């Protein structure tokens, strides 16, 4: 649920659910907002931050590992996603700009 104050346009986000990719995406796309989460399985409520979210920490760790690689593999799991070719082309551009090699599987 989004709580909005009309006068300033400021709001916080309250996420209900277990820690998941949806929560991580919520934190990333609303970086300037406070994101509160409630996990019904543990009955815990907490203020999320980029440093607290486990999936986000794992993502940052993986990004650091990729930065040190010389060769990167791009695994295409589905062709049914809208604009997947544009995404692959953009990935190739970024990888080439970083002076790395890539393979597509």
PDB file of C-alpha atoms in Angstrom, residues 2 20 26 42 58-59 63-64 66 73 77 91-92 101:
ATOM      1  CA  UNK A   2       1.183   3.492  -0.772  1.00  0.00           C
ATOM      2  CA  UNK A  20      11.751 -11.958  -2.484  1.00  0.00           C
ATOM      3  CA  UNK A  26      10.581  -2.423  -4.911  1.00  0.00           C
ATOM      4  CA  UNK A  42       7.802 -14.448  10.852  1.00  0.00           C
ATOM      5  CA  UNK A  58      23.814 -11.098  -3.179  1.00  0.00           C
ATOM      6  CA  UNK A  59      23.163  -9.072  -6.345  1.00  0.00           C
ATOM      7  CA  UNK A  63      28.091  -7.730  -9.878  1.00  0.00           C
ATOM      8  CA  UNK A  64      31.531  -7.433  -8.280  1.00  0.00           C
ATOM      9  CA  UNK A  66      31.303 -10.183 -12.969  1.00  0.00           C
ATOM     10  CA  UNK A  73      28.360 -15.941 -20.830  1.00  0.00           C
ATOM     11  CA  UNK A  77      16.382 -18.942 -21.085  1.00  0.00           C
ATOM     12  CA  UNK A  91      24.181  -6.348 -22.874  1.00  0.00           C
ATOM     13  CA  UNK A  92      26.611  -6.950 -25.745  1.00  0.00           C
ATOM     14  CA  UNK A 101      34.517 -11.102 -24.380  1.00  0.00           C
TER      15      UNK A 101
END
